[in-house]
Coordinates of C-alpha atoms and ligand atoms in Angstrom, one line a residue:
M1 CA 0.5 12.6 -5.3
S2 CA -2.6 11.8 -7.1
T3 CA -5.5 14.3 -7.2
N4 CA -7.4 12.2 -4.8
E5 CA -4.5 12.2 -2.3
D6 CA -4.1 16.0 -2.7
I7 CA -7.8 16.6 -2.1
G8 CA -7.7 14.1 0.9
A9 CA -4.8 16.1 2.3
I10 CA -6.7 19.4 1.9
F11 CA -9.7 18.1 3.8
E12 CA -7.6 16.6 6.5
E13 CA -5.8 19.9 6.9
M14 CA -9.1 21.8 7.0
A15 CA -10.4 19.4 9.7
T16 CA -7.3 20.2 11.8
L17 CA -7.5 23.9 11.3
L18 CA -11.2 23.9 12.0
E19 CA -10.6 22.1 15.3
L20 CA -7.9 24.7 16.1
T21 CA -10.3 27.5 15.5
G22 CA -12.9 25.9 17.7
A23 CA -15.4 24.9 15.1
N24 CA -18.0 22.4 16.2
G25 CA -17.2 18.7 16.2
F26 CA -19.8 17.9 13.6
R27 CA -18.1 20.1 11.0
V28 CA -14.7 18.8 11.9
N29 CA -15.8 15.2 11.5
A30 CA -17.5 16.0 8.2
H31 CA -14.2 17.1 6.8
T32 CA -12.3 14.1 8.1
K33 CA -15.0 11.8 6.6
V34 CA -14.6 13.5 3.2
A35 CA -10.8 12.9 3.4
R36 CA -11.3 9.2 4.1
V37 CA -13.8 8.8 1.3
V38 CA -11.8 10.6 -1.3
E39 CA -8.6 8.8 -0.6
G40 CA -10.3 5.4 -0.8
L41 CA -11.9 6.2 -4.2
A42 CA -10.8 4.1 -7.1
S43 CA -11.9 6.7 -9.7
D44 CA -10.0 9.9 -10.3
L45 CA -11.8 12.9 -8.7
G46 CA -10.0 15.2 -11.1
D47 CA -12.0 13.7 -14.0
I48 CA -15.3 13.8 -12.1
A49 CA -14.8 17.4 -11.0
R50 CA -13.9 18.6 -14.5
G51 CA -17.0 16.9 -15.9
E52 CA -20.2 18.6 -17.0
K53 CA -22.3 17.3 -14.1
A54 CA -19.5 17.6 -11.6
M55 CA -21.6 19.0 -8.7
A56 CA -24.2 16.3 -9.0
E57 CA -21.7 13.5 -9.6
L58 CA -19.6 14.5 -6.5
Q59 CA -22.7 14.7 -4.3
K60 CA -23.6 11.1 -5.1
L61 CA -20.4 10.0 -3.3
D62 CA -20.9 8.9 0.3
G63 CA -20.2 11.8 2.8
I64 CA -19.8 14.5 0.2
G65 CA -22.3 17.3 0.4
K66 CA -22.8 20.5 -1.5
S67 CA -20.1 22.6 0.2
S68 CA -17.5 19.8 0.0
A69 CA -18.3 19.3 -3.7
E70 CA -17.8 23.1 -4.3
K71 CA -14.4 22.9 -2.6
I72 CA -13.4 20.0 -4.8
V73 CA -14.5 21.7 -8.0
A74 CA -12.6 24.9 -6.9
F75 CA -9.5 22.9 -6.2
V76 CA -9.5 21.0 -9.4
A77 CA -10.2 24.2 -11.4
N78 CA -7.8 26.7 -9.6
G79 CA -5.5 24.6 -7.4
A80 CA -6.8 26.5 -4.4
V81 CA -9.7 26.4 -1.9
P82 CA -10.7 29.8 -0.6
E83 CA -12.0 28.5 2.7
L84 CA -8.6 26.7 3.3
D85 CA -6.7 29.9 2.6
E86 CA -8.9 31.8 5.1
L87 CA -8.3 29.1 7.8
R88 CA -4.6 29.2 7.2
A89 CA -4.6 32.9 7.6
A90 CA -6.6 32.6 10.8
V91 CA -4.2 30.1 12.5
P92 CA -0.6 31.1 13.3
D93 CA 1.9 29.1 11.2
G94 CA 3.8 28.1 14.3
L95 CA 0.9 26.1 15.7
R96 CA 1.6 23.5 13.0
T97 CA 4.9 22.7 14.6
V98 CA 3.2 22.7 18.0
M99 CA 0.7 20.1 16.6
Q100 CA 3.6 17.9 15.8
V101 CA 4.6 17.5 19.5
P102 CA 3.8 13.9 20.2
G103 CA 0.7 13.6 22.4
L104 CA -0.7 17.1 21.6
G105 CA -4.0 17.1 19.8
P106 CA -5.8 20.1 18.3
K107 CA -8.1 20.5 21.3
T108 CA -5.1 21.0 23.7
V109 CA -3.2 23.1 21.3
R110 CA -6.2 25.4 20.9
R111 CA -6.4 25.8 24.7
F112 CA -2.6 26.7 24.8
W113 CA -3.2 29.2 22.0
Q114 CA -6.3 30.8 23.4
E115 CA -5.5 30.6 27.1
A116 CA -1.7 30.9 27.2
S117 CA -0.9 32.8 24.0
V118 CA 1.1 29.9 22.6
E119 CA 1.6 30.5 18.8
S120 CA 4.8 28.6 18.2
L121 CA 7.1 25.9 19.6
A122 CA 9.3 28.6 21.2
D123 CA 6.1 30.0 22.9
L124 CA 5.3 26.6 24.1
E125 CA 8.7 26.1 25.7
A126 CA 8.5 29.6 27.3
A127 CA 5.0 28.8 28.6
L128 CA 6.3 25.6 30.1
A129 CA 9.3 27.4 31.7
D130 CA 7.4 30.3 33.2
G131 CA 4.6 28.2 34.7
R132 CA 1.8 29.6 32.4
L133 CA 0.7 26.1 31.3
E134 CA 0.7 24.7 34.8
A135 CA -1.5 27.6 35.9
L136 CA -4.2 26.5 33.4
P137 CA -7.3 24.8 34.9
R138 CA -7.4 21.0 34.6
M139 CA -3.7 20.8 33.5
G140 CA -2.0 18.0 35.4
R141 CA 1.6 17.8 36.4
K142 CA 1.9 14.6 34.5
T143 CA 0.6 16.1 31.2
I144 CA 3.2 18.9 31.6
D145 CA 6.0 16.4 32.2
N146 CA 4.9 14.4 29.1
I147 CA 4.9 17.5 26.9
R148 CA 8.4 18.4 28.2
A149 CA 9.7 14.9 27.4
S150 CA 8.1 15.0 24.0
I151 CA 9.8 18.3 23.1
D152 CA 13.2 17.0 24.2
F153 CA 12.7 13.9 22.1
M154 CA 11.6 15.9 19.1
K155 CA 14.7 18.0 19.3
S156 CA 17.1 15.1 19.8
A157 CA 16.0 13.6 16.5
G158 CA 17.6 16.6 14.8
D159 CA 17.2 17.0 11.1
R160 CA 17.8 13.5 10.0
R161 CA 15.3 12.2 7.5
R162 CA 13.5 8.9 7.6
L163 CA 14.6 6.1 5.3
G164 CA 11.1 6.2 3.7
V165 CA 11.7 9.9 2.7
A166 CA 15.3 9.6 1.6
L167 CA 15.1 6.5 -0.5
P168 CA 12.4 7.7 -3.0
L169 CA 14.3 11.0 -3.3
A170 CA 17.5 9.1 -4.0
E171 CA 15.7 7.1 -6.7
R172 CA 14.5 10.3 -8.3
V173 CA 18.1 11.7 -8.4
V174 CA 19.5 8.4 -9.8
A175 CA 16.9 8.4 -12.6
V176 CA 18.0 12.0 -13.5
M177 CA 21.6 10.9 -13.6
E178 CA 21.0 7.7 -15.5
A179 CA 19.5 9.8 -18.3
V180 CA 22.7 11.9 -18.8
P181 CA 24.6 11.1 -21.9
G182 CA 27.9 9.2 -21.3
M183 CA 26.7 7.9 -18.0
R184 CA 28.3 4.5 -17.0
Q185 CA 27.5 3.8 -13.4
V186 CA 25.2 5.5 -10.9
A187 CA 24.7 4.4 -7.2
W188 CA 23.9 5.7 -3.8
A189 CA 26.2 5.1 -1.0
G190 CA 26.4 6.2 2.7
S191 CA 23.8 5.4 5.4
L192 CA 21.2 5.0 2.7
R193 CA 23.0 2.1 1.1
R194 CA 23.4 0.6 4.6
G195 CA 19.7 0.8 5.1
Q196 CA 19.8 2.9 8.2
E197 CA 16.4 4.0 9.6
T198 CA 17.4 7.7 9.3
I199 CA 19.6 9.4 6.9
G200 CA 21.7 12.6 7.4
D201 CA 22.4 13.2 3.7
V202 CA 22.2 11.3 0.5
D203 CA 25.5 10.3 -1.2
I204 CA 25.4 9.7 -4.9
L205 CA 28.3 8.3 -6.9
V206 CA 28.6 8.3 -10.7
S207 CA 31.2 7.4 -13.2
T208 CA 30.8 8.9 -16.7
D209 CA 32.5 9.8 -20.0
D210 CA 31.3 13.4 -19.5
P211 CA 31.8 14.7 -16.0
E212 CA 30.8 18.2 -16.9
A213 CA 27.5 17.2 -18.2
A214 CA 26.9 15.0 -15.1
S215 CA 27.6 17.8 -12.7
A216 CA 25.5 20.2 -14.6
A217 CA 22.6 17.8 -14.8
F218 CA 22.9 17.2 -11.1
R219 CA 22.8 20.9 -10.1
E220 CA 20.1 21.8 -12.6
Q221 CA 17.8 18.9 -11.8
P222 CA 14.2 19.7 -10.9
G223 CA 13.5 20.2 -7.2
V224 CA 16.9 21.8 -6.2
S225 CA 16.3 24.7 -3.8
R226 CA 20.0 25.6 -3.4
V227 CA 23.4 24.6 -4.9
L228 CA 25.8 24.3 -1.9
V229 CA 28.9 23.1 -3.7
A230 CA 29.8 23.2 -7.4
G231 CA 33.1 21.5 -8.1
E232 CA 34.5 19.4 -10.8
T233 CA 34.2 16.1 -9.1
K234 CA 32.0 17.1 -6.1
S235 CA 28.7 18.9 -6.1
S236 CA 26.2 19.3 -3.3
V237 CA 22.6 20.5 -3.4
R238 CA 19.7 21.0 -1.1
L239 CA 16.4 19.7 -2.4
E240 CA 13.0 21.4 -1.8
E241 CA 12.2 18.6 0.6
G242 CA 15.0 20.0 2.8
I243 CA 17.5 17.1 2.3
Q244 CA 21.1 17.5 1.2
V245 CA 22.4 15.4 -1.7
D246 CA 26.1 15.0 -2.4
L247 CA 27.4 13.9 -5.8
R248 CA 30.8 12.5 -6.5
V249 CA 32.1 11.9 -10.0
V250 CA 34.5 9.0 -9.9
P251 CA 36.8 7.4 -12.5
E252 CA 35.5 4.0 -13.5
E253 CA 38.8 2.2 -12.7
V254 CA 38.4 3.1 -9.0
W255 CA 34.6 2.7 -8.7
G256 CA 34.8 -0.1 -6.2
A257 CA 37.2 1.7 -3.9
T258 CA 35.1 4.9 -3.9
L259 CA 31.9 3.0 -3.4
L260 CA 33.4 1.1 -0.5
Y261 CA 34.7 4.3 1.0
F262 CA 31.5 6.4 0.7
T263 CA 29.3 3.5 1.8
G264 CA 31.0 3.5 5.2
S265 CA 30.2 3.2 8.0
K266 CA 33.2 5.2 9.2
D267 CA 33.9 2.5 11.8
H268 CA 33.8 -0.2 9.1
N269 CA 36.3 1.8 7.0
V270 CA 38.6 2.3 9.9
A271 CA 38.6 -1.4 10.6
L272 CA 39.3 -2.1 6.9
R273 CA 42.2 0.3 6.8
E274 CA 43.7 -1.3 9.9
R275 CA 43.4 -4.7 8.2
A276 CA 45.2 -3.3 5.1
I277 CA 48.0 -1.9 7.3
A278 CA 48.4 -5.3 8.9
R279 CA 48.9 -6.8 5.5
G280 CA 51.5 -4.2 4.3
L281 CA 48.8 -2.3 2.3
R282 CA 47.2 1.1 2.3
L283 CA 43.5 1.6 1.6
N284 CA 42.0 4.9 0.6
E285 CA 39.1 6.1 -1.6
Y286 CA 41.2 5.5 -4.8
G287 CA 42.2 1.9 -4.1
L288 CA 44.2 -0.6 -2.1
F289 CA 47.9 0.1 -2.7
P290 CA 51.2 -1.4 -1.6
E291 CA 52.5 0.5 1.5
D292 CA 55.8 2.2 0.8
D293 CA 56.4 4.7 3.7
E294 CA 56.0 7.7 1.4
A295 CA 53.7 10.4 2.8
A296 CA 52.2 11.5 -0.5
P297 CA 49.1 9.6 -1.6
P298 CA 50.1 6.6 -3.8
Q299 CA 47.5 7.5 -6.6
Q300 CA 49.3 10.8 -7.1
R301 CA 52.6 9.1 -7.6
G302 CA 51.4 6.8 -10.4
I303 CA 51.5 3.7 -8.2
A304 CA 49.2 1.0 -9.5
P305 CA 46.6 -0.3 -7.0
V306 CA 46.4 -3.9 -5.9
A307 CA 42.6 -3.6 -6.1
A308 CA 40.3 -0.7 -6.9
S309 CA 37.6 -1.5 -9.5
S310 CA 35.2 -3.5 -7.5
E311 CA 34.3 -3.9 -3.8
A312 CA 34.6 -7.7 -4.0
E313 CA 38.2 -7.4 -5.3
I314 CA 39.2 -5.2 -2.4
Y315 CA 37.6 -7.3 0.2
E316 CA 39.3 -10.4 -1.3
A317 CA 42.7 -8.7 -1.2
L318 CA 42.0 -8.1 2.5
E319 CA 41.1 -11.8 2.9
L320 CA 37.5 -11.1 3.5
P321 CA 34.2 -12.2 1.8
W322 CA 32.2 -9.3 0.2
I323 CA 30.3 -7.8 3.2
P324 CA 26.7 -6.7 2.4
P325 CA 26.4 -2.9 3.1
E326 CA 23.7 -3.4 5.7
L327 CA 26.2 -5.3 7.9
R328 CA 29.0 -2.7 7.6
V329 CA 29.0 -1.4 11.1
D330 CA 32.2 -2.7 12.7
R331 CA 30.7 -4.8 15.4
D332 CA 31.3 -8.3 14.4
E333 CA 31.0 -8.5 10.6
F334 CA 34.7 -9.3 10.3
D335 CA 34.5 -12.2 12.8
R336 CA 31.3 -13.9 12.0
A337 CA 30.3 -15.8 8.9
I338 CA 28.3 -13.7 6.5
P339 CA 24.7 -15.0 6.5
E340 CA 24.3 -16.9 3.2
D341 CA 20.6 -16.2 2.6
L342 CA 20.0 -12.7 3.9
I343 CA 16.3 -11.8 3.5
T344 CA 15.3 -10.0 0.2
V345 CA 12.1 -8.4 -1.0
E346 CA 11.8 -11.1 -3.6
S347 CA 11.8 -13.8 -1.1
I348 CA 8.7 -12.5 0.8
R349 CA 5.6 -14.4 -0.1
A350 CA 3.1 -13.4 2.6
E351 CA 1.7 -10.2 4.0
L352 CA 0.4 -11.0 7.5
H353 CA -0.8 -7.6 8.8
S354 CA -3.1 -5.3 6.9
H355 CA -6.3 -3.2 7.3
T356 CA -9.4 -2.7 5.3
T357 CA -12.3 -0.2 5.5
A358 CA -13.7 -2.4 8.2
S359 CA -11.4 -0.5 10.6
D360 CA -9.1 2.3 9.5
G361 CA -7.8 1.1 6.1
R362 CA -8.9 2.7 2.8
L363 CA -9.5 -0.5 0.7
S364 CA -12.3 -3.1 0.7
I365 CA -11.3 -6.8 1.1
D366 CA -11.4 -7.3 -2.6
E367 CA -9.4 -4.2 -3.4
L368 CA -6.7 -5.1 -0.8
A369 CA -6.6 -8.7 -2.1
E370 CA -6.1 -7.3 -5.7
A371 CA -3.4 -4.9 -4.5
A372 CA -1.5 -7.6 -2.6
M373 CA -1.7 -10.0 -5.6
A374 CA -0.3 -7.2 -7.8
A375 CA 2.5 -6.7 -5.4
G376 CA 3.4 -10.4 -5.7
R377 CA 2.1 -11.8 -2.4
E378 CA 0.7 -15.3 -2.3
I379 CA -0.9 -15.0 1.1
L380 CA -2.7 -12.0 2.6
A381 CA -3.9 -11.9 6.2
I382 CA -6.5 -9.2 6.8
T383 CA -6.1 -8.0 10.4
D384 CA -8.3 -5.1 11.2
H385 CA -8.3 -3.4 14.6
S386 CA -10.0 -4.8 17.7
R387 CA -12.7 -3.2 19.8
S388 CA -10.5 -1.1 22.1
S389 CA -8.9 0.8 19.2
A390 CA -12.0 3.0 19.0
Q391 CA -10.2 5.8 17.2
A392 CA -9.3 3.3 14.5
N393 CA -12.9 2.1 14.3
G394 CA -12.0 -1.3 15.9
L395 CA -14.4 -4.2 15.5
D396 CA -16.6 -5.5 18.2
V397 CA -17.1 -9.3 18.3
D398 CA -20.2 -9.3 16.1
R399 CA -18.6 -7.2 13.4
L400 CA -15.4 -9.3 13.6
R401 CA -17.4 -12.5 13.0
R402 CA -19.2 -11.0 10.0
H403 CA -15.9 -9.6 8.7
A404 CA -14.2 -13.0 9.0
D405 CA -17.1 -14.6 7.1
A406 CA -16.7 -11.9 4.4
I407 CA -12.9 -12.6 4.2
R408 CA -13.5 -16.4 3.9
E409 CA -16.2 -15.8 1.3
A410 CA -13.8 -13.6 -0.7
D411 CA -11.1 -16.3 -0.3
A412 CA -13.3 -18.9 -1.9
R413 CA -14.2 -16.5 -4.7
I414 CA -10.8 -15.0 -5.6
D415 CA -8.1 -17.0 -7.3
G416 CA -4.4 -16.3 -7.2
I417 CA -4.0 -15.4 -3.5
R418 CA -4.9 -17.1 -0.2
L419 CA -6.8 -14.8 2.1
L420 CA -6.7 -15.3 5.9
A421 CA -9.1 -14.0 8.4
G422 CA -7.3 -12.3 11.2
S423 CA -7.2 -9.5 13.7
E424 CA -4.8 -7.0 15.0
V425 CA -5.7 -7.4 18.7
D426 CA -4.8 -4.7 21.2
I427 CA -2.5 -5.8 24.0
H428 CA -4.0 -4.0 27.0
A429 CA -1.7 -2.3 29.5
D430 CA -1.7 -5.4 31.7
G431 CA -0.9 -7.8 28.9
S432 CA -4.4 -9.2 28.5
L433 CA -5.9 -9.3 25.0
D434 CA -8.8 -7.4 23.6
Y435 CA -10.9 -10.5 22.6
E436 CA -11.7 -13.6 24.5
D437 CA -9.8 -16.8 23.6
D438 CA -12.8 -18.4 21.9
V439 CA -12.9 -15.4 19.5
L440 CA -9.2 -15.5 18.9
A441 CA -9.3 -19.3 18.2
S442 CA -11.9 -18.7 15.5
L443 CA -9.4 -16.7 13.4
D444 CA -6.6 -17.9 11.1
V445 CA -4.0 -15.3 12.3
V446 CA -3.7 -13.1 15.4
V447 CA -1.4 -10.2 15.4
A448 CA -1.2 -8.8 19.0
S449 CA 0.0 -5.2 19.2
P450 CA 0.4 -2.4 21.8
H451 CA -1.4 0.8 20.8
A452 CA -2.2 2.6 24.0
S453 CA -0.3 3.1 27.3
L454 CA 3.1 3.5 25.5
R455 CA 4.8 5.3 28.3
Q456 CA 4.8 2.4 30.8
E457 CA 7.8 1.7 33.0
P458 CA 10.1 -0.7 31.3
A459 CA 9.4 -3.5 33.7
V460 CA 5.7 -3.2 33.2
A461 CA 6.1 -3.1 29.5
T462 CA 8.3 -6.2 29.6
A463 CA 5.6 -8.1 31.5
R464 CA 2.9 -6.9 29.2
L465 CA 4.7 -8.0 26.0
C466 CA 5.9 -11.3 27.5
A467 CA 2.3 -12.2 28.5
A468 CA 1.1 -11.6 24.9
A469 CA 4.1 -13.4 23.4
R470 CA 3.4 -16.5 25.5
H471 CA -0.3 -16.5 24.7
P472 CA -0.9 -19.7 22.7
L473 CA -3.3 -18.1 20.3
V474 CA -1.1 -15.2 19.3
S475 CA 0.8 -15.7 16.0
I476 CA 2.8 -12.4 15.9
I477 CA 3.6 -9.5 18.1
G478 CA 3.0 -6.4 15.9
H479 CA 5.2 -3.3 16.2
P480 CA 6.4 -4.5 19.6
T481 CA 7.5 -1.1 21.0
G482 CA 5.0 1.2 19.3
R483 CA 7.8 3.7 18.7
I484 CA 7.4 6.4 16.0
I485 CA 10.8 7.4 14.6
G486 CA 11.7 11.0 15.6
S487 CA 8.5 11.5 17.6
R488 CA 7.6 8.8 20.0
K489 CA 9.9 6.7 22.0
G490 CA 7.5 3.9 22.6
L491 CA 7.8 1.0 25.1
E492 CA 11.3 0.2 26.3
P493 CA 11.0 -3.4 27.4
D494 CA 13.9 -5.8 28.2
I495 CA 14.1 -7.1 24.7
E496 CA 15.9 -10.3 25.6
A497 CA 13.1 -11.2 27.9
V498 CA 10.5 -10.5 25.2
I499 CA 12.5 -12.6 22.8
A500 CA 12.7 -15.5 25.3
A501 CA 8.9 -15.3 25.8
A502 CA 8.3 -15.3 22.0
I503 CA 10.4 -18.4 21.6
E504 CA 8.6 -20.1 24.5
G505 CA 5.2 -19.2 23.1
G506 CA 6.1 -20.1 19.5
T507 CA 5.3 -16.5 18.5
A508 CA 7.0 -14.4 15.8
L509 CA 8.1 -10.8 16.5
E510 CA 7.2 -8.3 13.8
I511 CA 9.4 -5.9 11.8
N512 CA 6.7 -3.4 10.9
S513 CA 7.9 -2.0 7.6
N514 CA 6.2 1.4 7.8
P515 CA 9.1 3.8 7.7
L516 CA 7.7 5.7 10.6
R517 CA 7.9 2.6 12.7
L518 CA 10.6 0.1 11.7
D519 CA 9.7 -1.7 14.8
L520 CA 11.4 -4.0 15.7
R521 CA 14.4 -1.9 15.0
D522 CA 17.7 -3.3 13.6
I523 CA 19.5 -4.1 16.8
H524 CA 16.4 -5.8 18.3
V525 CA 16.1 -7.9 15.2
R526 CA 19.7 -8.9 15.5
A527 CA 19.2 -9.9 19.1
A528 CA 16.1 -12.0 18.1
V529 CA 17.9 -13.6 15.2
D530 CA 20.9 -14.5 17.3
D531 CA 18.6 -16.2 19.8
G532 CA 16.7 -18.1 17.1
C533 CA 13.4 -16.2 17.5
L534 CA 11.2 -16.1 14.4
I535 CA 10.6 -12.8 12.7
S536 CA 7.6 -11.6 10.6
I537 CA 8.1 -8.7 8.1
N538 CA 4.8 -6.9 7.4
T539 CA 3.7 -3.6 5.9
D540 CA 0.7 -3.0 8.1
A541 CA -0.9 -1.8 4.8
H542 CA -3.8 0.7 5.2
R543 CA -3.7 1.5 1.4
A544 CA -2.3 -0.1 -1.7
E545 CA 0.8 2.0 -1.8
H546 CA 1.8 0.8 1.7
L547 CA 2.6 -2.6 0.4
Q548 CA 5.7 -1.0 -1.1
Y549 CA 7.0 -0.3 2.4
L550 CA 8.2 -3.9 2.4
R551 CA 11.7 -2.9 1.3
Y552 CA 12.2 -0.8 4.4
G553 CA 11.4 -3.7 6.6
V554 CA 13.6 -6.0 4.6
L555 CA 16.6 -3.5 4.9
T556 CA 16.0 -3.5 8.7
G557 CA 15.9 -7.3 8.7
R558 CA 19.1 -7.5 6.7
R559 CA 20.8 -5.1 9.2
G560 CA 19.7 -7.7 11.9
R561 CA 21.3 -10.6 10.0
L562 CA 17.8 -12.1 9.2
E563 CA 17.8 -14.9 6.7
A564 CA 14.8 -16.3 4.8
E565 CA 14.6 -19.4 7.1
G566 CA 14.1 -17.2 10.1
C567 CA 11.3 -15.1 8.5
I568 CA 7.9 -16.7 8.4
N569 CA 6.8 -14.5 5.5
A570 CA 9.4 -16.2 3.3
W571 CA 8.3 -19.7 4.0
E572 CA 6.6 -22.1 1.6
P573 CA 2.9 -21.2 1.8
D574 CA 2.0 -24.7 3.1
R575 CA 4.6 -24.5 5.8
L576 CA 3.4 -21.0 6.9
L577 CA -0.2 -22.1 6.9
A578 CA 0.6 -25.2 9.1
W579 CA 2.6 -23.0 11.4
L580 CA -0.2 -20.5 11.8
A581 CA -2.8 -23.3 12.4
R582 CA -0.9 -24.8 15.4
G583 CA -3.1 -24.8 18.5
R584 CA -6.2 -23.4 16.9
Ligands
DGT1 P1 24.7 10.1 7.4 O1 24.8 10.9 6.1 O2 24.9 11.0 8.6 O3 23.4 9.4 7.6 O4 25.8 9.0 7.5 P2 26.8 8.5 6.3 O5 27.4 7.2 6.8 O6 26.1 8.5 5.0 O7 27.9 9.6 6.4 P3 28.5 10.7 5.4 O8 27.4 11.2 4.5 O9 29.0 11.8 6.3 O10 29.6 10.0 4.7 C1 29.4 9.0 3.8 C2 30.4 7.9 4.0 O11 31.7 8.4 3.6 C3 30.6 7.5 5.4 O12 29.7 6.4 5.8 C4 32.0 7.0 5.4 C5 32.7 7.9 4.5 N1 33.4 8.9 5.2 C6 33.1 10.2 5.2 N2 33.9 10.9 6.0 C7 34.8 10.0 6.4 C8 36.0 10.1 7.3 O13 36.3 11.2 7.8 N3 36.6 9.0 7.5 C9 36.3 7.8 7.0 N4 36.9 6.7 7.3 N5 35.2 7.7 6.3 C10 34.5 8.8 5.9
CA2 CA1 25.2 10.3 4.0
CA3 CA1 27.5 13.0 2.7
ZN4 ZN1 -1.9 -2.4 12.1

């Protein structure tokens, strides 16, 4: 994290803690505002706060007063803010977990704490069970039921990590291993290589001339909180982030067989072994061997494998094409042709869903355009929130018109990227949209997304999404279900019906690449692709770094058999622009 992000996080935490302690709304908002300002700054606050005129310079920034400036200076000088430490001491630790229960905000949590002595998740469950919460004034039956459902959902997610957490950690471990002398090959396998939305543990394989050095480097790498296994060919550690990483040291001659085995899925492996048996062969993690009815493993008897060094060679010996890891699930990857042109990060040319400071993003139009260009996009649609998303500073019609003018003015001025004026329009609970048709028609792109009423009955949700998908002025349905992985189930529509409506309306369904969302999810993408529905992969960037989420959306698309032809973001820019302009 940069200093600005650290300071932003501190002010956000202070705002939450202040709200929990019952501070007045004005103070709470002042802290939230500082967090926003700080995180959106291009210059490094560390430099400013270390400068001679730090206090004066800081107070020149919008929203930063004397006391905020003092906190920033204190943090940069000592790495601590006394007021924050006091707040942390005043609020029970367990309330942080309670705050994570979907649907519970600081105001409600404060009431539970003050009026029902809830100081932890366990307390909350007890208070639900013994009727203490229901006895509180103005506490509806429905709210209580929602809290119960949210806790169940939180628990069922278990301790799996999101792809967006596990992948950067795996990259860090791979970088450590690649630097070890004698290293030949390093790769991750398992659910991570298959691009699953959540990861149980990270599996790393290496082949090296110096196994001892590799294992030592792995166990002694920065960020290890515990060594769980320390063997010659297998080590296992827990990282400070709470995730387990397994290392296997593999002879280079059997690299392919081991990579294949540890990539899984288990079901895919089982199916491969059955295929081997049917061909008089035996497949294990050391290779594909001729079957000879001996019980002892062939590799221990000096039997030479038919294939072992590469995955492709093993698949070939089993009369299969090489199957991309994202498709290794044992559903129909053995029976269907492998898609020839599976979507890749490199093939994506357009970002069609993004936010600026006009609503809840952190960058100006120019900064976002710059960031998108740097990330290699040729087209950028700026789609700030619509008026009903008040918490996200949604735009009323007047502001929207002025914003669209500003985007078009920037487009005329900035070379190297095409900017499109758009909106992320709320889909109301009944399927109607948040702006009138004449407003929508004046835009280049309309992303219609559900943000509120995400606990609807499935049939109502289906009708809602279908209505939006059929609307002639809607280009894309954004994060169609609104789910948040591990914390909010979101809408549960009849996905086939939504796909049919999208095809009828000429609308693309989004894969939102934010690793908290991945919405559409893999199986829904697959259903859409099979039916011939167009897909749009977007990052929903609120900051420059979010543009890097693209890879998570792409992995999800690949798991859904999405090819470049079916993804509008991969089209030739002229083709995409013509498609977006239809009916406007
Ligand atoms: P995860 O970690 O729960 O997200 O899922 P995976 O798929 O990474 O599973 P993991 O870490 O337990 O094992 C990695 C791979 O190793 C797995 O995908 C397939 C292979 N594997 C592990 N144990 C077995 C097994 O008992 N039988 C077979 N056929 N394969 C296994
Ligand atoms: Ca794993
Ligand atoms: Ca594992
Ligand atoms: Zn958005």
